[in-house]
Coordinates of C-alpha atoms in Angstrom, one line a residue:
Chain K
M1 CA -0.1 0.1 -0.2
D2 CA 1.2 3.4 -1.0
V3 CA 0.6 5.7 1.6
K4 CA 2.0 9.0 -0.3
E5 CA 0.0 8.4 -3.3
I6 CA -3.0 7.5 -1.3
R7 CA -2.4 10.7 0.6
K8 CA -3.0 12.9 -2.9
Q9 CA -6.3 11.7 -3.5
F10 CA -7.1 14.0 0.2
P11 CA -7.0 17.3 -0.9
I12 CA -7.7 18.1 3.1
L13 CA -4.4 16.6 3.8
D14 CA -1.9 19.5 1.9
Q15 CA -2.2 22.2 4.5
E16 CA -0.7 23.9 7.3
V17 CA -2.5 24.3 10.3
N18 CA -1.2 26.7 13.3
G19 CA 2.0 27.0 10.5
K20 CA 2.5 23.3 10.3
P21 CA 1.7 20.8 8.5
L22 CA -1.8 19.3 9.2
V23 CA -1.8 16.0 10.8
Y24 CA -5.0 14.6 11.0
L25 CA -5.2 12.4 14.1
D26 CA -9.2 12.5 14.4
S27 CA -10.8 10.1 11.8
A28 CA -12.7 7.9 14.9
A29 CA -14.3 11.0 15.0
T30 CA -15.0 11.6 10.9
S31 CA -12.4 10.9 8.1
Q32 CA -11.7 12.8 5.6
K33 CA -12.9 12.1 1.4
P34 CA -10.7 11.5 -1.3
V35 CA -11.4 13.4 -4.4
Q36 CA -13.3 10.3 -5.9
V37 CA -15.7 11.1 -3.3
I38 CA -15.5 14.8 -3.6
E39 CA -16.2 13.9 -7.9
A40 CA -19.2 11.7 -6.9
V41 CA -21.1 14.0 -4.7
N42 CA -20.4 16.9 -7.3
D43 CA -20.7 15.2 -10.4
Y44 CA -24.3 14.2 -8.7
Y45 CA -25.5 17.3 -8.4
R46 CA -23.8 19.6 -11.9
R47 CA -25.2 16.6 -14.2
Y48 CA -28.0 14.7 -12.7
N49 CA -29.5 15.8 -9.4
S50 CA -33.3 14.6 -9.4
N51 CA -35.6 12.8 -6.8
V52 CA -34.9 9.0 -6.9
H53 CA -38.1 6.5 -7.6
R54 CA -40.6 9.4 -9.1
G55 CA -41.5 10.2 -12.2
V56 CA -40.1 9.5 -15.4
H57 CA -38.0 11.6 -17.0
T58 CA -33.8 10.9 -17.4
L59 CA -32.5 12.0 -14.9
G60 CA -34.2 10.4 -12.5
S61 CA -33.9 7.6 -13.6
L62 CA -30.1 8.2 -13.5
A63 CA -30.0 9.5 -10.3
T64 CA -32.3 6.3 -8.9
D65 CA -30.0 3.7 -10.7
A66 CA -26.7 5.6 -8.7
Y67 CA -28.5 5.8 -5.5
E68 CA -29.6 1.8 -5.6
G69 CA -26.6 0.6 -7.6
A70 CA -25.0 2.4 -3.9
R71 CA -27.1 0.4 -2.1
E72 CA -25.6 -3.2 -4.3
K73 CA -22.1 -1.2 -3.6
V74 CA -22.6 -1.5 0.0
R75 CA -25.0 -5.0 -0.1
S76 CA -21.4 -6.2 -1.7
F77 CA -19.1 -4.4 0.8
L78 CA -20.5 -6.5 3.4
H79 CA -21.5 -9.7 1.5
A80 CA -25.1 -9.4 2.5
S81 CA -27.6 -11.5 0.4
S82 CA -29.8 -9.3 -0.7
T83 CA -30.3 -5.4 -1.5
Q84 CA -33.4 -5.3 0.7
E85 CA -31.3 -6.0 3.7
I86 CA -29.6 -2.4 2.9
I87 CA -31.4 0.7 4.6
F88 CA -29.8 3.9 4.4
T89 CA -30.3 6.1 7.4
R90 CA -29.0 8.8 8.3
G91 CA -25.8 7.3 10.0
T92 CA -25.3 4.5 12.9
T93 CA -26.9 6.6 15.6
T94 CA -30.3 6.6 13.8
A95 CA -30.4 2.8 12.8
I96 CA -29.0 1.6 16.0
N97 CA -32.4 4.2 17.1
M98 CA -34.8 2.2 14.2
V99 CA -33.6 -0.8 15.2
A100 CA -34.7 0.1 19.1
A101 CA -38.0 1.5 18.1
S102 CA -39.0 -1.1 15.7
Y103 CA -38.2 -4.2 16.5
G104 CA -37.5 -3.0 20.5
H105 CA -40.5 -1.6 20.8
T106 CA -42.8 -4.5 18.8
N107 CA -40.5 -7.9 20.7
L108 CA -40.0 -6.3 23.5
E109 CA -42.1 -7.3 27.0
E110 CA -41.9 -6.5 31.1
G111 CA -39.0 -9.5 32.1
D112 CA -36.8 -9.0 28.8
E113 CA -33.3 -8.2 29.1
I114 CA -31.3 -6.0 26.8
V115 CA -28.0 -6.6 27.0
L116 CA -25.5 -4.7 26.6
T117 CA -21.2 -4.0 27.9
P118 CA -20.1 -0.3 29.4
M119 CA -17.6 0.1 26.7
E120 CA -20.4 1.4 24.0
H121 CA -21.2 4.6 23.2
H122 CA -24.2 6.6 23.5
S123 CA -25.5 5.9 20.4
N124 CA -26.0 2.0 21.1
I125 CA -26.8 3.0 25.0
I126 CA -29.9 5.7 25.2
P127 CA -31.9 4.0 22.2
W128 CA -31.9 0.9 24.1
Q129 CA -32.9 3.1 27.4
Q130 CA -35.5 4.3 25.6
A131 CA -36.7 1.3 24.6
A132 CA -36.1 0.0 28.3
K133 CA -38.7 2.4 30.1
A134 CA -41.2 1.6 26.9
T135 CA -42.1 -2.0 27.3
G136 CA -40.3 -3.2 30.6
A137 CA -37.5 -4.6 29.7
Q138 CA -34.6 -4.4 31.4
L139 CA -30.8 -3.4 30.3
K140 CA -27.9 -5.7 31.8
Y141 CA -24.6 -5.1 30.7
I142 CA -21.9 -7.5 30.3
P143 CA -18.6 -6.7 32.4
L144 CA -15.3 -5.9 31.5
Q145 CA -12.1 -7.6 31.6
E146 CA -9.5 -5.3 33.3
D147 CA -7.8 -4.5 30.0
G148 CA -11.2 -3.3 28.2
T149 CA -12.4 -6.9 26.5
V150 CA -15.1 -8.7 26.9
S151 CA -15.0 -12.5 28.2
I152 CA -17.0 -15.0 26.6
E153 CA -17.3 -16.7 29.8
D154 CA -18.9 -13.2 30.8
V155 CA -21.1 -12.9 28.7
R156 CA -22.2 -17.1 29.1
N157 CA -22.9 -15.4 32.5
T158 CA -24.8 -12.7 31.3
L159 CA -27.4 -14.0 28.6
T160 CA -30.5 -15.8 30.0
S161 CA -33.3 -17.9 28.7
N162 CA -34.9 -13.4 29.0
T163 CA -32.1 -12.0 27.2
K164 CA -34.0 -10.5 23.5
I165 CA -31.3 -8.7 22.6
V166 CA -27.6 -7.8 22.6
A167 CA -26.1 -4.9 21.1
I168 CA -22.5 -4.3 21.3
A169 CA -20.1 -2.1 19.4
H170 CA -17.6 -4.7 16.5
V171 CA -15.2 -2.0 17.4
S172 CA -15.0 0.4 20.8
N173 CA -14.3 4.1 19.5
V174 CA -12.5 4.0 23.1
L175 CA -10.8 1.3 24.1
G176 CA -9.7 0.5 20.1
T177 CA -11.0 -3.4 21.7
V178 CA -12.0 -5.5 18.8
N179 CA -14.8 -7.6 20.2
P180 CA -16.2 -11.2 19.4
V181 CA -18.6 -10.9 17.9
K182 CA -19.0 -13.9 16.0
E183 CA -19.1 -15.5 19.0
I184 CA -21.2 -13.2 20.8
T185 CA -23.9 -13.9 18.0
K186 CA -24.2 -18.2 18.7
L187 CA -24.2 -17.5 22.3
A188 CA -27.5 -15.3 21.7
H189 CA -28.9 -17.6 18.8
E190 CA -29.1 -20.1 21.6
H191 CA -30.5 -18.1 23.4
G192 CA -33.4 -16.5 21.2
A193 CA -32.2 -13.2 20.9
V194 CA -30.6 -11.2 18.2
T195 CA -27.7 -9.5 17.8
V196 CA -27.3 -5.1 16.9
I197 CA -23.5 -4.9 16.5
D198 CA -22.6 -1.1 16.3
G199 CA -20.3 -0.9 13.2
A200 CA -19.4 2.6 13.5
Q201 CA -15.7 1.8 14.1
S202 CA -15.5 -1.3 12.1
T203 CA -16.6 -0.7 9.1
P204 CA -14.7 1.6 8.1
H205 CA -11.0 -0.3 8.8
M206 CA -11.2 -4.0 8.0
K207 CA -13.7 -6.4 6.2
V208 CA -16.9 -7.3 7.5
D209 CA -18.9 -10.0 6.6
V210 CA -22.3 -9.8 7.9
Q211 CA -23.5 -13.2 6.9
E212 CA -19.9 -15.3 8.2
L213 CA -20.9 -13.0 11.3
D214 CA -24.0 -14.1 11.6
C215 CA -25.7 -11.0 13.6
D216 CA -29.3 -9.3 13.3
F217 CA -28.4 -6.3 13.1
F218 CA -25.3 -4.4 12.6
A219 CA -24.9 -0.5 11.6
F220 CA -22.7 1.9 10.1
S221 CA -22.1 5.3 8.9
A222 CA -20.4 6.7 5.5
H223 CA -18.3 9.5 6.9
K224 CA -16.1 7.1 9.0
M225 CA -15.1 5.4 5.7
S226 CA -14.3 8.6 3.7
G227 CA -18.0 9.0 2.7
P228 CA -20.3 12.1 3.4
T229 CA -21.8 12.7 6.6
G230 CA -25.3 12.2 7.2
T231 CA -25.6 8.7 5.4
G232 CA -25.4 5.4 7.1
V233 CA -26.8 2.1 6.7
L234 CA -28.6 0.1 8.3
Y235 CA -28.7 -3.8 7.6
G236 CA -31.0 -5.9 8.7
K237 CA -32.1 -10.3 8.1
K238 CA -34.8 -10.2 5.5
H239 CA -37.5 -12.4 7.5
L240 CA -36.6 -9.9 10.9
L241 CA -37.1 -6.8 8.6
E242 CA -40.2 -8.3 7.2
K243 CA -42.1 -8.2 10.0
M244 CA -40.8 -5.0 11.7
E245 CA -42.5 -1.7 11.2
P246 CA -41.4 1.5 9.8
V247 CA -40.8 4.1 12.4
E248 CA -41.0 6.9 9.6
F249 CA -44.1 7.5 8.0
G250 CA -44.6 9.8 4.9
G251 CA -44.1 9.7 1.4
E252 CA -42.2 6.9 -0.8
M253 CA -42.4 4.5 1.6
I254 CA -46.0 4.3 0.8
D255 CA -47.9 0.8 -1.7
F256 CA -51.5 2.0 -1.0
V257 CA -52.8 4.9 1.2
D258 CA -56.0 5.6 1.9
L259 CA -58.0 8.3 4.0
Y260 CA -57.6 6.3 7.2
D261 CA -55.0 3.3 5.9
S262 CA -51.8 2.9 4.0
T263 CA -49.6 -0.1 3.5
W264 CA -46.3 -0.2 2.9
K265 CA -43.9 -0.9 0.7
E266 CA -41.7 -3.5 0.0
L267 CA -38.3 -3.9 1.9
P268 CA -36.2 -1.7 1.6
W269 CA -37.6 1.0 0.9
K270 CA -40.6 0.8 3.4
F271 CA -38.2 2.4 6.2
E272 CA -36.7 5.0 3.8
G273 CA -39.8 7.2 4.2
G274 CA -38.9 11.3 2.6
T275 CA -36.4 11.6 -0.3
P276 CA -33.8 10.0 1.0
I277 CA -30.3 11.2 0.9
I278 CA -29.0 10.4 -2.9
A279 CA -26.0 12.7 -3.3
G280 CA -24.7 11.2 0.6
A281 CA -25.5 7.5 -0.6
V282 CA -23.6 8.6 -3.8
G283 CA -21.0 9.2 -2.0
L284 CA -20.6 6.4 0.5
G285 CA -20.9 4.1 -3.1
A286 CA -17.5 6.0 -4.1
A287 CA -16.3 5.2 -0.5
I288 CA -16.3 1.3 -0.4
D289 CA -15.2 1.9 -4.6
F290 CA -11.9 3.1 -3.3
L291 CA -11.4 1.5 -0.4
E292 CA -11.5 -1.8 -1.8
E293 CA -9.5 -0.6 -4.3
I294 CA -7.2 -0.5 -1.9
G295 CA -8.2 -3.5 -0.4
M296 CA -9.9 -3.8 3.4
D297 CA -6.4 -6.4 4.6
Q298 CA -4.7 -4.2 3.0
I299 CA -5.7 -1.4 5.5
E300 CA -6.1 -3.0 8.5
A301 CA -2.4 -4.3 8.3
H302 CA -2.0 -0.8 7.6
E303 CA -3.9 1.0 10.7
S304 CA -2.3 -2.0 12.6
H305 CA 1.3 -1.6 12.0
L306 CA 0.4 1.9 12.9
A307 CA -1.1 1.3 16.3
D308 CA 1.6 -1.4 17.1
Y309 CA 3.9 1.4 16.8
A310 CA 2.1 4.4 18.2
M311 CA 1.4 1.9 21.2
K312 CA 5.4 1.5 21.7
K313 CA 6.7 4.8 20.7
M314 CA 3.8 6.7 23.0
Q315 CA 4.8 4.1 26.2
E316 CA 8.2 5.6 26.3
V317 CA 6.4 8.9 26.9
E318 CA 7.0 10.0 30.8
G319 CA 3.3 10.4 32.6
L320 CA 1.3 8.6 29.2
S321 CA -1.4 6.8 30.6
I322 CA -2.8 3.9 27.9
Y323 CA -6.0 2.3 28.0
G324 CA -7.3 -0.3 26.2
P325 CA -5.9 -4.0 25.1
E326 CA -2.1 -4.3 23.6
K327 CA -4.0 -5.3 20.9
R328 CA -6.5 -3.2 19.2
A329 CA -7.9 -1.6 16.6
G330 CA -6.3 1.5 15.1
L331 CA -6.8 4.2 17.4
I332 CA -5.2 5.0 21.5
T333 CA -6.6 6.7 23.9
F334 CA -4.5 8.1 26.5
N335 CA -4.3 10.4 29.3
M336 CA -1.0 13.1 30.5
D337 CA -0.2 13.3 34.6
T338 CA -1.3 16.0 35.2
V339 CA -2.3 18.0 32.1
H340 CA -6.1 17.7 31.0
P341 CA -6.8 16.3 28.1
H342 CA -8.2 19.9 26.3
D343 CA -4.5 21.1 26.8
V344 CA -3.4 18.3 25.3
A345 CA -5.3 19.4 22.0
T346 CA -4.6 22.3 22.0
V347 CA -0.8 22.4 21.9
L348 CA -0.9 18.9 20.3
D349 CA -2.4 21.6 17.9
S350 CA -0.6 24.2 17.8
E351 CA 2.1 21.8 16.3
G352 CA -0.9 21.6 13.6
I353 CA -1.7 18.0 15.0
A354 CA -5.3 17.4 15.5
V355 CA -6.8 15.1 17.6
R356 CA -10.1 14.4 19.8
A357 CA -10.4 15.4 24.0
G358 CA -13.7 14.8 25.5
H359 CA -15.9 11.3 26.6
H360 CA -15.9 10.8 23.3
C361 CA -19.5 9.7 23.7
A362 CA -18.6 7.0 26.4
Q363 CA -19.9 8.3 29.4
P364 CA -19.8 5.2 31.1
L365 CA -16.7 4.0 30.1
M366 CA -15.0 7.2 31.3
K367 CA -16.5 6.2 34.8
W368 CA -15.4 2.9 35.1
L369 CA -12.2 4.1 33.6
D370 CA -12.3 6.5 36.3
V371 CA -11.5 9.8 34.5
T372 CA -13.7 12.4 33.4
A373 CA -12.2 13.1 29.9
T374 CA -9.2 11.7 28.3
A375 CA -7.6 12.5 24.5
R376 CA -7.8 9.6 21.4
A377 CA -5.4 9.5 18.7
S378 CA -6.5 7.8 15.5
F379 CA -5.5 6.6 12.3
Y380 CA -6.9 5.6 8.5
L381 CA -5.3 4.7 5.6
Y382 CA -3.5 8.0 5.2
N383 CA -1.8 8.6 7.9
T384 CA 1.9 7.3 8.5
I385 CA 4.7 6.9 10.9
E386 CA 6.3 9.7 10.6
E387 CA 2.7 11.7 11.8
I388 CA 3.1 9.2 14.9
D389 CA 6.6 10.8 15.5
K390 CA 5.0 14.3 15.3
L391 CA 2.6 12.9 17.9
T392 CA 5.4 11.2 20.3
E393 CA 7.4 14.9 19.7
G394 CA 4.0 16.9 20.2
L395 CA 3.5 15.4 23.7
I396 CA 6.7 15.4 25.3
K397 CA 6.9 19.3 24.1
T398 CA 3.5 19.5 26.2
K399 CA 4.7 17.7 29.3
E400 CA 7.5 20.1 28.7
Y401 CA 5.0 23.3 28.2
F402 CA 3.3 22.2 31.2
G403 CA 5.9 21.2 33.2
D404 CA 7.1 24.1 34.0
V405 CA 3.9 24.9 34.9
F406 CA 3.5 22.5 38.0
A407 CA 7.8 22.3 38.7
Chain Z
M1 CA 11.4 26.0 23.0
S2 CA 9.7 26.4 19.7
L3 CA 6.3 25.4 21.3
H4 CA 6.4 28.7 23.5
S5 CA 4.8 30.5 20.9
N6 CA 3.2 33.4 21.3
N7 CA 0.0 31.5 20.4
L8 CA -0.2 29.1 22.9
D9 CA 1.3 31.8 25.7
T10 CA -2.0 34.4 24.9
L11 CA -3.6 31.6 25.7
Y12 CA -1.5 29.8 29.1
R13 CA -1.1 32.7 30.8
Q14 CA 1.0 32.9 34.1
V15 CA -1.6 34.0 36.3
I16 CA -4.1 31.4 34.6
M17 CA -1.7 28.9 35.6
D18 CA -1.3 29.9 38.9
H19 CA -5.3 30.0 39.7
Y20 CA -5.2 26.0 37.6
K21 CA -2.2 24.9 40.4
N22 CA -3.8 27.0 43.2
P23 CA -7.3 27.3 42.6
R24 CA -8.8 30.2 44.9
N25 CA -12.6 29.0 46.4
R26 CA -12.1 25.3 45.4
G27 CA -13.8 23.6 48.5
E28 CA -17.4 23.4 50.0
L29 CA -19.3 25.9 51.5
E30 CA -20.5 24.8 55.8
D31 CA -23.5 27.2 55.3
E32 CA -26.8 26.8 53.7
T33 CA -26.0 27.9 49.9
L34 CA -27.4 28.2 46.7
H35 CA -26.1 25.1 44.6
V36 CA -25.6 25.1 41.1
N37 CA -24.4 22.4 38.8
M38 CA -23.2 23.1 35.3
N39 CA -21.8 20.3 33.0
N40 CA -19.5 21.1 29.9
P41 CA -21.5 17.9 27.9
T42 CA -19.6 18.0 25.2
C43 CA -16.6 17.6 26.7
G44 CA -17.0 16.2 30.5
D45 CA -16.1 19.6 31.6
R46 CA -18.6 19.3 35.4
I47 CA -18.3 22.5 38.5
Q48 CA -20.3 22.7 41.5
L49 CA -20.9 26.1 42.3
Q50 CA -21.9 26.9 46.1
L51 CA -23.7 30.5 46.2
K52 CA -23.8 32.5 50.0
V53 CA -26.4 35.1 49.0
E54 CA -27.2 37.7 52.3
E55 CA -29.3 40.4 51.6
G56 CA -29.0 40.8 47.7
K57 CA -25.0 40.4 48.0
I58 CA -22.7 37.0 47.1
A59 CA -21.8 37.0 50.8
D60 CA -19.3 33.8 49.5
A61 CA -18.5 31.6 46.1
K62 CA -16.6 28.1 46.3
F63 CA -16.8 25.7 44.0
V64 CA -16.1 22.1 43.3
G65 CA -15.6 19.6 40.0
E66 CA -13.6 18.8 37.5
G67 CA -12.1 20.7 34.1
C68 CA -9.3 22.1 31.6
S69 CA -7.0 24.7 32.7
I70 CA -9.0 26.8 31.2
S71 CA -12.4 26.5 33.3
L72 CA -11.3 26.1 37.4
S73 CA -8.7 28.9 36.7
S74 CA -11.9 30.8 35.5
A75 CA -13.5 29.6 37.8
S76 CA -11.2 30.3 41.0
M77 CA -11.4 34.2 39.1
M78 CA -14.8 34.3 38.9
T79 CA -15.6 33.3 41.9
D80 CA -12.5 35.5 43.7
A81 CA -14.2 38.0 42.0
V82 CA -17.4 38.0 42.5
K83 CA -17.8 37.8 46.8
G84 CA -19.2 40.6 48.0
L85 CA -21.3 41.7 45.3
P86 CA -24.5 42.8 45.1
I87 CA -26.9 40.0 42.5
D88 CA -26.9 42.7 39.9
D89 CA -23.5 43.8 39.4
A90 CA -21.9 40.2 39.9
L91 CA -24.3 39.7 36.5
E92 CA -22.9 42.1 35.2
M93 CA -20.2 41.3 35.5
S94 CA -21.0 38.4 33.7
N95 CA -22.4 40.0 30.7
I96 CA -19.1 42.0 30.4
F97 CA -17.1 38.7 30.2
S98 CA -19.3 37.7 27.9
L99 CA -18.8 40.1 25.6
M100 CA -14.5 40.0 26.6
M101 CA -15.4 35.9 25.1
Q102 CA -16.8 37.2 21.9
G103 CA -14.2 39.0 21.1
E104 CA -16.2 42.2 21.6
D105 CA -15.8 46.1 23.7
Y106 CA -17.2 45.7 27.3
D107 CA -16.6 48.1 29.8
D108 CA -13.5 48.0 31.2
E109 CA -14.8 50.9 34.9
K110 CA -17.2 49.8 35.8
F111 CA -15.5 46.9 38.1
D112 CA -11.7 46.1 38.1
L113 CA -11.0 42.6 36.0
G114 CA -7.7 42.3 37.3
D115 CA -7.1 38.1 36.6
I116 CA -10.0 38.3 34.5
E117 CA -8.2 39.9 31.7
A118 CA -5.7 37.0 31.1
L119 CA -8.6 34.9 30.0
Q120 CA -9.0 37.4 27.4
G121 CA -6.6 34.8 25.0
V122 CA -9.3 32.4 25.3
T123 CA -11.0 34.4 22.0
K124 CA -8.4 33.5 19.8
F125 CA -9.2 29.7 20.7
P126 CA -12.9 29.2 20.1
A127 CA -12.8 25.4 21.2
R128 CA -12.1 26.3 24.5
I129 CA -14.6 29.7 25.2
K130 CA -16.9 27.4 26.8
C131 CA -14.3 26.3 28.9
A132 CA -14.0 29.3 29.9
T133 CA -18.0 31.0 30.7
L134 CA -18.4 27.8 32.4
A135 CA -18.3 28.7 35.9
W136 CA -19.6 32.0 34.8
K137 CA -22.7 30.1 33.5
A138 CA -23.6 28.7 37.3
M139 CA -23.3 31.6 38.7
E140 CA -25.8 33.2 36.2
K141 CA -27.8 30.3 37.0
G142 CA -28.2 30.2 40.3
L143 CA -28.6 33.8 41.3
H144 CA -31.9 33.7 38.4
E145 CA -32.6 31.1 40.4
E146 CA -31.8 33.2 44.0
E147 CA -34.3 36.3 42.4
S148 CA -37.3 34.1 41.6

């Protein structure tokens, strides 16, 4: 994989921030976009912007073909068996909310259990809290190991015959933990439960095969995988989606509308009320083409190399605490003793280095870590070893800068 | 050292770091007081401000909480500055601070802002303005509750 060549395709990376070359280490929040994606969205608006599935004119057909073509690209990317299982959403949050509001509200009742982990992003906690409140079901958490991983033994001990839904991140956005979602799904199925996998942090970085995982629902966002914001996908097994009620009602999702009753379109369109985010889907399709041309295995190997190197280098910085397991996806969450993560991020920014600081939408996990906030450096296919060296140098300088204060 | 750029030093002025290192009024008031909790939900900073209001004046002010150098030093300076002020004056000072944070002109005659003016550098770091205003927002909220 030629990272230099790849970087040339991301125009935003070629700039200075605060007088220093930009080092973008916040791809877990949102990734940058290659020119192929920017052009695809641009081309759609310049050449064939039109509404989809309506009317008979030529532009309408072009837009529909591009939109449905993107759906087929997603199907193939996830190795789903049918495009009927691919629903375009606004992002991972919307996708999980759809499952909680539709599947959850219909299938949960008092005494049922929804099983989560403390490492979930807020968007994989709150929809379930709401579903639990509405139905009388209960939330249960699989405890974490000390290093921030989940043991299959604990999963086995947490699931019961009352468990109806197991919702878990494929990759933790804070710890970088890669969860054994295939094994968890197998155990969930043995108890008659379905799994909902939050794939926001895995899909951009590794090959995902929903049939191999055998998960029932899988959600991800386009913007973290070099696609546009405002677009995401809910994958669901066809037999489950067929029995689910739509969450949004209105234009385009209907079959017949009468004054007092209506019927729905077939899958996947019954879940896509209103004019969809057409340009977003087109951009996601272009992002998938871009990533697949490079190869997901190559991308994963590159990021794994970066993460290993960063772990080694950052552990050499005195006073740095790193959270999460040794073996991890391409992100490192850390704190510098005596310096608040905001201050770390501000000093790094003055060096042109962009990292995230805060609670990363994972307040329960912050509590588990016993911190109020952390800093996070996250990597993608365009990051380099030299950039990790700059990060490490920046951290040493941060320590020196504030060292004077606390001396 | 290269990092001692003028830009960073306008943010991390010595007086700010002094308030961060040795916060004034950090702790809890013993008497019956007004408690205001305020979070910055995007970053996890949280502060509990405790005000003792007597005869329309802020008789005492303390805070507890977690946050970055900017939010904690601002809380330290704010509690120092409003002690002894009538409610109206404290609210007016808060307005002045808000104008300062927005980089707008403000009346620097009415109050002796003292250390607070060191926070002016924050205006050059838009992402950090919310840190500086957290304690002030808590104070406003508390006083408005007291008034109503």
